[in-house]
mmCIF file of N, CA, C and O in Angstrom:
data_model
loop_
_atom_site.group_PDB
_atom_site.id
_atom_site.type_symbol
_atom_site.label_atom_id
_atom_site.label_comp_id
_atom_site.label_asym_id
_atom_site.label_seq_id
_atom_site.Cartn_x
_atom_site.Cartn_y
_atom_site.Cartn_z
ATOM 1 N N MET X 113 -58.943 1.544 52.842
ATOM 2 C CA MET X 113 -58.806 2.804 53.215
ATOM 3 C C MET X 113 -58.948 4.208 52.193
ATOM 4 O O MET X 113 -58.956 3.928 51.081
ATOM 5 N N ASN X 114 -59.059 5.017 53.048
ATOM 6 C CA ASN X 114 -59.898 6.128 52.298
ATOM 7 C C ASN X 114 -58.484 7.136 52.683
ATOM 8 O O ASN X 114 -57.703 6.995 53.094
ATOM 9 N N VAL X 115 -58.264 7.819 51.502
ATOM 10 C CA VAL X 115 -57.306 9.071 51.431
ATOM 11 C C VAL X 115 -56.952 9.825 52.690
ATOM 12 O O VAL X 115 -55.730 9.619 52.935
ATOM 13 N N HIS X 116 -57.937 9.981 53.528
ATOM 14 C CA HIS X 116 -57.601 11.216 54.771
ATOM 15 C C HIS X 116 -56.970 9.938 55.480
ATOM 16 O O HIS X 116 -56.078 10.468 56.092
ATOM 17 N N HIS X 117 -57.346 8.656 55.750
ATOM 18 C CA HIS X 117 -57.036 7.871 56.665
ATOM 19 C C HIS X 117 -55.507 7.484 56.280
ATOM 20 O O HIS X 117 -54.488 7.416 57.170
ATOM 21 N N GLU X 118 -55.160 7.592 55.172
ATOM 22 C CA GLU X 118 -54.015 7.127 54.621
ATOM 23 C C GLU X 118 -52.940 7.985 55.201
ATOM 24 O O GLU X 118 -51.839 7.992 55.069
ATOM 25 N N ILE X 119 -53.329 9.794 54.645
ATOM 26 C CA ILE X 119 -52.592 10.740 54.880
ATOM 27 C C ILE X 119 -52.048 10.733 56.524
ATOM 28 O O ILE X 119 -51.063 11.055 57.062
ATOM 29 N N GLU X 120 -53.217 10.402 57.257
ATOM 30 C CA GLU X 120 -53.182 10.513 58.923
ATOM 31 C C GLU X 120 -51.679 8.904 58.982
ATOM 32 O O GLU X 120 -50.993 9.758 59.901
ATOM 33 N N LEU X 121 -51.840 8.249 58.179
ATOM 34 C CA LEU X 121 -50.710 7.190 58.719
ATOM 35 C C LEU X 121 -49.562 7.454 58.345
ATOM 36 O O LEU X 121 -48.577 7.073 58.617
ATOM 37 N N LEU X 122 -49.523 8.397 57.455
ATOM 38 C CA LEU X 122 -47.965 8.817 56.270
ATOM 39 C C LEU X 122 -47.387 10.106 57.628
ATOM 40 O O LEU X 122 -46.580 9.681 57.580
ATOM 41 N N VAL X 123 -48.384 10.577 58.144
ATOM 42 C CA VAL X 123 -48.139 12.016 58.988
ATOM 43 C C VAL X 123 -47.282 10.547 60.272
ATOM 44 O O VAL X 123 -46.500 11.036 60.583
ATOM 45 N N GLN X 124 -48.163 10.186 60.673
ATOM 46 C CA GLN X 124 -47.146 9.106 61.480
ATOM 47 C C GLN X 124 -46.291 8.388 61.608
ATOM 48 O O GLN X 124 -45.231 8.200 62.020
ATOM 49 N N GLU X 125 -46.069 7.907 60.199
ATOM 50 C CA GLU X 125 -45.026 7.238 59.720
ATOM 51 C C GLU X 125 -43.473 8.218 59.585
ATOM 52 O O GLU X 125 -42.286 8.185 59.846
ATOM 53 N N ILE X 126 -43.934 9.809 59.005
ATOM 54 C CA ILE X 126 -43.024 10.322 58.700
ATOM 55 C C ILE X 126 -42.440 10.843 60.264
ATOM 56 O O ILE X 126 -40.974 11.112 60.596
ATOM 57 N N GLU X 127 -43.146 11.354 61.648
ATOM 58 C CA GLU X 127 -42.858 11.410 62.792
ATOM 59 C C GLU X 127 -42.037 10.377 63.601
ATOM 60 O O GLU X 127 -41.509 10.666 63.981
ATOM 61 N N ARG X 128 -42.434 9.254 63.007
ATOM 62 C CA ARG X 128 -41.719 8.095 63.583
ATOM 63 C C ARG X 128 -40.220 8.025 62.776
ATOM 64 O O ARG X 128 -39.050 7.360 63.778
ATOM 65 N N LEU X 129 -39.948 8.072 61.805
ATOM 66 C CA LEU X 129 -38.994 7.715 60.560
ATOM 67 C C LEU X 129 -37.837 9.251 60.561
ATOM 68 O O LEU X 129 -36.929 9.233 60.265
ATOM 69 N N GLY X 130 -38.675 10.066 61.118
ATOM 70 C CA GLY X 130 -37.848 11.683 60.561
ATOM 71 C C GLY X 130 -37.081 12.456 61.790
ATOM 72 O O GLY X 130 -37.178 11.538 63.129
ATOM 73 N N ASN X 131 -36.502 13.342 61.308
ATOM 74 C CA ASN X 131 -35.950 14.277 62.155
ATOM 75 C C ASN X 131 -36.259 15.745 61.825
ATOM 76 O O ASN X 131 -36.556 16.127 61.013
ATOM 77 N N LYS X 132 -36.230 16.495 62.994
ATOM 78 C CA LYS X 132 -36.211 17.901 63.177
ATOM 79 C C LYS X 132 -35.596 18.810 62.505
ATOM 80 O O LYS X 132 -34.357 18.311 62.328
ATOM 81 N N ASN X 133 -35.362 19.073 61.161
ATOM 82 C CA ASN X 133 -34.789 20.103 60.598
ATOM 83 C C ASN X 133 -34.403 21.492 61.568
ATOM 84 O O ASN X 133 -35.176 21.644 62.357
ATOM 85 N N ALA X 134 -33.794 21.983 60.857
ATOM 86 C CA ALA X 134 -33.477 23.504 61.054
ATOM 87 C C ALA X 134 -34.849 24.445 61.570
ATOM 88 O O ALA X 134 -34.782 25.245 62.488
ATOM 89 N N ALA X 135 -35.447 24.358 60.690
ATOM 90 C CA ALA X 135 -36.771 24.934 60.921
ATOM 91 C C ALA X 135 -38.128 24.337 61.861
ATOM 92 O O ALA X 135 -39.023 25.039 62.342
ATOM 93 N N GLY X 136 -37.336 23.568 62.572
ATOM 94 C CA GLY X 136 -38.024 22.440 64.021
ATOM 95 C C GLY X 136 -39.212 21.699 62.804
ATOM 96 O O GLY X 136 -40.200 21.263 63.989
ATOM 97 N N GLN X 137 -39.393 21.829 61.875
ATOM 98 C CA GLN X 137 -40.149 20.654 60.798
ATOM 99 C C GLN X 137 -39.302 19.365 61.073
ATOM 100 O O GLN X 137 -38.220 19.246 60.901
ATOM 101 N N THR X 138 -40.564 18.559 60.743
ATOM 102 C CA THR X 138 -40.436 16.790 60.873
ATOM 103 C C THR X 138 -39.947 16.954 59.270
ATOM 104 O O THR X 138 -40.532 17.035 58.564
ATOM 105 N N SER X 139 -38.867 16.259 59.069
ATOM 106 C CA SER X 139 -38.378 15.297 57.926
ATOM 107 C C SER X 139 -37.641 14.465 57.594
ATOM 108 O O SER X 139 -37.156 13.832 58.818
ATOM 109 N N VAL X 140 -38.329 13.697 56.627
ATOM 110 C CA VAL X 140 -37.717 12.545 56.535
ATOM 111 C C VAL X 140 -36.948 12.271 54.736
ATOM 112 O O VAL X 140 -37.877 12.778 54.143
ATOM 113 N N LYS X 141 -35.891 11.568 54.428
ATOM 114 C CA LYS X 141 -35.659 11.377 52.983
ATOM 115 C C LYS X 141 -36.549 10.385 52.651
ATOM 116 O O LYS X 141 -37.342 9.319 53.034
ATOM 117 N N PHE X 142 -37.050 10.488 51.369
ATOM 118 C CA PHE X 142 -38.082 9.484 50.687
ATOM 119 C C PHE X 142 -37.473 8.072 50.340
ATOM 120 O O PHE X 142 -37.935 7.103 50.433
ATOM 121 N N GLY X 143 -36.304 8.117 50.340
ATOM 122 C CA GLY X 143 -35.210 6.419 50.337
ATOM 123 C C GLY X 143 -35.518 5.497 52.003
ATOM 124 O O GLY X 143 -36.107 4.406 51.627
ATOM 125 N N VAL X 144 -35.407 6.442 52.879
ATOM 126 C CA VAL X 144 -35.940 5.935 53.799
ATOM 127 C C VAL X 144 -37.271 5.030 54.492
ATOM 128 O O VAL X 144 -37.769 4.305 54.802
ATOM 129 N N LEU X 145 -38.321 6.560 53.914
ATOM 130 C CA LEU X 145 -39.659 5.912 54.195
ATOM 131 C C LEU X 145 -39.861 5.072 53.318
ATOM 132 O O LEU X 145 -40.813 3.893 53.345
ATOM 133 N N PHE X 146 -39.421 4.808 51.474
ATOM 134 C CA PHE X 146 -39.881 3.994 51.161
ATOM 135 C C PHE X 146 -39.176 2.866 51.402
ATOM 136 O O PHE X 146 -40.082 1.827 50.690
ATOM 137 N N ASN X 147 -38.192 2.669 51.772
ATOM 138 C CA ASN X 147 -37.636 1.063 52.270
ATOM 139 C C ASN X 147 -37.724 0.878 53.215
ATOM 140 O O ASN X 147 -37.804 -0.467 53.911
ATOM 141 N N ASP X 148 -38.868 1.330 54.210
ATOM 142 C CA ASP X 148 -39.168 1.052 55.450
ATOM 143 C C ASP X 148 -40.134 0.039 55.379
ATOM 144 O O ASP X 148 -41.281 0.012 55.035
ATOM 145 N N ASP X 149 -39.582 -1.217 56.060
ATOM 146 C CA ASP X 149 -40.630 -2.239 56.268
ATOM 147 C C ASP X 149 -42.100 -2.070 56.479
ATOM 148 O O ASP X 149 -43.323 -2.689 55.849
ATOM 149 N N ARG X 150 -42.318 -1.248 57.566
ATOM 150 C CA ARG X 150 -43.690 -1.214 58.012
ATOM 151 C C ARG X 150 -44.783 -0.155 56.966
ATOM 152 O O ARG X 150 -45.560 -0.434 56.809
ATOM 153 N N CYS X 151 -43.549 0.891 56.507
ATOM 154 C CA CYS X 151 -44.312 1.871 55.283
ATOM 155 C C CYS X 151 -44.947 0.553 54.209
ATOM 156 O O CYS X 151 -45.892 0.947 53.903
ATOM 157 N N ALA X 152 -44.122 -0.468 53.931
ATOM 158 C CA ALA X 152 -44.028 -0.872 52.804
ATOM 159 C C ALA X 152 -45.747 -1.741 52.833
ATOM 160 O O ALA X 152 -46.357 -2.393 51.837
ATOM 161 N N ASN X 153 -46.069 -2.218 54.128
ATOM 162 C CA ASN X 153 -46.942 -3.207 54.532
ATOM 163 C C ASN X 153 -48.339 -2.238 54.842
ATOM 164 O O ASN X 153 -49.624 -2.623 54.278
ATOM 165 N N ILE X 154 -48.045 -1.223 55.122
ATOM 166 C CA ILE X 154 -49.240 0.329 55.506
ATOM 167 C C ILE X 154 -49.802 0.622 54.056
ATOM 168 O O ILE X 154 -50.758 0.549 53.548
ATOM 169 N N PHE X 155 -48.884 0.868 52.968
ATOM 170 C CA PHE X 155 -49.041 1.954 51.857
ATOM 171 C C PHE X 155 -48.899 1.031 50.583
ATOM 172 O O PHE X 155 -48.132 0.381 50.317
ATOM 173 N N GLU X 156 -50.162 0.720 49.860
ATOM 174 C CA GLU X 156 -50.016 0.313 48.602
ATOM 175 C C GLU X 156 -49.494 1.159 47.691
ATOM 176 O O GLU X 156 -48.635 0.228 47.026
ATOM 177 N N ALA X 157 -49.686 2.149 47.577
ATOM 178 C CA ALA X 157 -49.168 3.523 46.743
ATOM 179 C C ALA X 157 -48.662 4.088 47.474
ATOM 180 O O ALA X 157 -49.194 5.565 47.484
ATOM 181 N N LEU X 158 -47.585 4.125 48.183
ATOM 182 C CA LEU X 158 -46.817 5.344 48.742
ATOM 183 C C LEU X 158 -46.429 6.913 48.407
ATOM 184 O O LEU X 158 -46.871 7.527 49.116
ATOM 185 N N VAL X 159 -46.187 6.214 46.728
ATOM 186 C CA VAL X 159 -45.974 8.079 46.387
ATOM 187 C C VAL X 159 -47.337 8.503 45.918
ATOM 188 O O VAL X 159 -47.086 9.859 45.681
ATOM 189 N N GLY X 160 -48.592 7.513 45.395
ATOM 190 C CA GLY X 160 -49.687 8.146 45.477
ATOM 191 C C GLY X 160 -49.917 8.767 46.831
ATOM 192 O O GLY X 160 -51.206 10.564 46.613
ATOM 193 N N THR X 161 -50.402 8.449 48.179
ATOM 194 C CA THR X 161 -50.188 8.768 49.057
ATOM 195 C C THR X 161 -49.248 10.047 49.238
ATOM 196 O O THR X 161 -49.649 11.339 49.706
ATOM 197 N N LEU X 162 -48.334 10.274 48.977
ATOM 198 C CA LEU X 162 -47.511 11.423 49.195
ATOM 199 C C LEU X 162 -47.939 12.558 48.362
ATOM 200 O O LEU X 162 -47.880 13.723 48.768
ATOM 201 N N ARG X 163 -48.350 12.186 46.967
ATOM 202 C CA ARG X 163 -48.693 13.247 45.904
ATOM 203 C C ARG X 163 -50.093 13.417 46.674
ATOM 204 O O ARG X 163 -50.580 14.824 46.359
ATOM 205 N N ALA X 164 -50.859 13.181 47.492
ATOM 206 C CA ALA X 164 -52.381 13.420 47.781
ATOM 207 C C ALA X 164 -52.236 14.181 49.209
ATOM 208 O O ALA X 164 -52.625 15.327 49.352
ATOM 209 N N ALA X 165 -50.971 14.172 49.603
ATOM 210 C CA ALA X 165 -50.995 15.027 51.117
ATOM 211 C C ALA X 165 -50.357 16.411 50.464
ATOM 212 O O ALA X 165 -50.344 16.970 51.329
ATOM 213 N N LYS X 166 -49.447 16.281 49.518
ATOM 214 C CA LYS X 166 -48.663 17.349 49.205
ATOM 215 C C LYS X 166 -49.838 18.385 48.486
ATOM 216 O O LYS X 166 -49.967 19.631 48.966
ATOM 217 N N LYS X 167 -50.759 17.655 47.597
ATOM 218 C CA LYS X 167 -51.784 18.200 47.213
ATOM 219 C C LYS X 167 -52.554 19.203 48.299
ATOM 220 O O LYS X 167 -53.059 20.398 47.986
ATOM 221 N N ARG X 168 -53.146 18.544 49.443
ATOM 222 C CA ARG X 168 -53.555 19.108 50.727
ATOM 223 C C ARG X 168 -52.565 19.920 51.481
ATOM 224 O O ARG X 168 -53.046 20.115 53.048
ATOM 225 N N LYS X 169 -51.734 19.966 51.243
ATOM 226 C CA LYS X 169 -50.450 20.689 52.216
ATOM 227 C C LYS X 169 -50.029 20.568 53.315
ATOM 228 O O LYS X 169 -50.174 20.844 54.096
ATOM 229 N N VAL X 170 -50.047 18.722 53.300
ATOM 230 C CA VAL X 170 -50.182 18.125 54.599
ATOM 231 C C VAL X 170 -48.329 17.672 54.610
ATOM 232 O O VAL X 170 -47.606 17.852 55.911
ATOM 233 N N VAL X 171 -47.654 17.931 53.469
ATOM 234 C CA VAL X 171 -46.194 17.977 53.493
ATOM 235 C C VAL X 171 -45.530 18.437 51.855
ATOM 236 O O VAL X 171 -46.445 18.661 51.442
ATOM 237 N N SER X 172 -44.418 18.560 52.139
ATOM 238 C CA SER X 172 -43.942 19.129 51.078
ATOM 239 C C SER X 172 -42.541 18.564 50.297
ATOM 240 O O SER X 172 -41.848 17.920 51.229
ATOM 241 N N PHE X 173 -42.687 18.108 49.300
ATOM 242 C CA PHE X 173 -41.403 18.006 48.447
ATOM 243 C C PHE X 173 -41.162 18.858 47.224
ATOM 244 O O PHE X 173 -42.118 19.352 46.550
ATOM 245 N N GLN X 174 -39.532 18.513 46.481
ATOM 246 C CA GLN X 174 -39.221 19.378 45.768
ATOM 247 C C GLN X 174 -39.818 18.950 44.476
ATOM 248 O O GLN X 174 -40.361 19.333 43.319
ATOM 249 N N ASN X 175 -39.567 17.419 44.201
ATOM 250 C CA ASN X 175 -39.631 16.909 42.865
ATOM 251 C C ASN X 175 -41.556 16.494 42.619
ATOM 252 O O ASN X 175 -42.171 16.478 43.802
ATOM 253 N N GLU X 176 -42.126 16.657 41.402
ATOM 254 C CA GLU X 176 -43.481 16.330 41.031
ATOM 255 C C GLU X 176 -43.764 15.097 41.425
ATOM 256 O O GLU X 176 -44.837 14.288 41.669
ATOM 257 N N LEU X 177 -42.682 14.103 40.804
ATOM 258 C CA LEU X 177 -42.846 12.581 40.913
ATOM 259 C C LEU X 177 -41.489 11.948 41.644
ATOM 260 O O LEU X 177 -40.420 12.616 41.565
ATOM 261 N N LEU X 178 -41.740 11.323 42.874
ATOM 262 C CA LEU X 178 -40.999 10.899 43.294
ATOM 263 C C LEU X 178 -40.385 8.884 43.093
ATOM 264 O O LEU X 178 -41.642 8.073 43.126
ATOM 265 N N LEU X 179 -38.865 8.609 42.594
ATOM 266 C CA LEU X 179 -38.864 7.449 42.244
ATOM 267 C C LEU X 179 -37.710 6.574 42.736
ATOM 268 O O LEU X 179 -36.911 7.374 43.437
ATOM 269 N N GLN X 180 -37.909 5.213 43.442
ATOM 270 C CA GLN X 180 -37.039 4.683 44.180
ATOM 271 C C GLN X 180 -35.563 5.164 43.520
ATOM 272 O O GLN X 180 -35.518 4.687 42.252
ATOM 273 N N GLY X 181 -34.343 5.118 44.484
ATOM 274 C CA GLY X 181 -33.360 4.897 43.734
ATOM 275 C C GLY X 181 -32.904 6.364 43.353
ATOM 276 O O GLY X 181 -32.128 7.395 43.797
ATOM 277 N N VAL X 182 -33.725 7.320 42.200
ATOM 278 C CA VAL X 182 -33.343 8.509 41.681
ATOM 279 C C VAL X 182 -33.816 9.528 43.041
ATOM 280 O O VAL X 182 -32.948 10.465 42.874
ATOM 281 N N HIS X 183 -34.553 9.404 43.876
ATOM 282 C CA HIS X 183 -35.109 10.685 44.829
ATOM 283 C C HIS X 183 -35.083 10.163 45.724
ATOM 284 O O HIS X 183 -35.394 10.610 46.638
ATOM 285 N N ASP X 184 -34.038 9.160 46.366
ATOM 286 C CA ASP X 184 -33.995 8.318 47.835
ATOM 287 C C ASP X 184 -33.419 9.737 48.103
ATOM 288 O O ASP X 184 -33.308 9.606 49.880
ATOM 289 N N ASP X 185 -32.829 11.050 48.206
ATOM 290 C CA ASP X 185 -32.226 11.447 48.612
ATOM 291 C C ASP X 185 -33.389 13.026 49.195
ATOM 292 O O ASP X 185 -32.817 14.018 49.746
ATOM 293 N N VAL X 186 -34.218 12.970 48.247
ATOM 294 C CA VAL X 186 -35.043 14.324 48.700
ATOM 295 C C VAL X 186 -36.191 14.340 50.081
ATOM 296 O O VAL X 186 -36.300 12.781 50.561
ATOM 297 N N ASP X 187 -36.100 15.482 50.733
ATOM 298 C CA ASP X 187 -36.568 15.328 51.732
ATOM 299 C C ASP X 187 -38.013 15.415 51.716
ATOM 300 O O ASP X 187 -38.321 16.447 51.004
ATOM 301 N N ILE X 188 -38.893 14.812 52.608
ATOM 302 C CA ILE X 188 -40.094 14.854 52.991
ATOM 303 C C ILE X 188 -40.299 15.720 54.020
ATOM 304 O O ILE X 188 -40.353 15.074 54.993
ATOM 305 N N VAL X 189 -41.202 16.960 54.126
ATOM 306 C CA VAL X 189 -41.394 17.754 54.934
ATOM 307 C C VAL X 189 -42.533 17.582 55.806
ATOM 308 O O VAL X 189 -43.504 18.350 54.727
ATOM 309 N N LEU X 190 -42.606 17.246 56.552
ATOM 310 C CA LEU X 190 -44.117 17.489 57.485
ATOM 311 C C LEU X 190 -44.537 18.866 57.070
ATOM 312 O O LEU X 190 -43.731 19.679 58.208
ATOM 313 N N LEU X 191 -45.421 18.979 56.920
ATOM 314 C CA LEU X 191 -46.345 20.444 57.336
ATOM 315 C C LEU X 191 -47.054 20.606 58.170
ATOM 316 O O LEU X 191 -47.180 21.934 58.983
ATOM 317 N N LYS X 192 -47.842 19.945 58.685
ATOM 318 C CA LYS X 192 -48.796 19.738 59.566
ATOM 319 C C LYS X 192 -48.580 18.274 60.631
ATOM 320 O O LYS X 192 -48.589 17.564 60.087
ATOM 321 N N GLU X 193 -48.711 19.067 61.424
ATOM 322 C CA GLU X 193 -48.520 17.528 62.707
ATOM 323 C C GLU X 193 -49.605 17.452 63.653
ATOM 324 O O GLU X 193 -49.913 18.200 63.490
#
């Protein structure tokens, strides 16, 4: 899978699992995304895909590195739908 395709799949999964925030953007907690069975089957390296999407300004999140458990409550915000 190429990075562009994985980012497209990530956008679909954020839309499926997320909710609209006060600004009207779709947002999902990292823990929800990480622990979802469907996401686990799609993404070999979810954190790598998230970092690539952040670099391309498709998503936004506060931390530079996301770790399961420690960052489960971090919001992943979809910037481009």
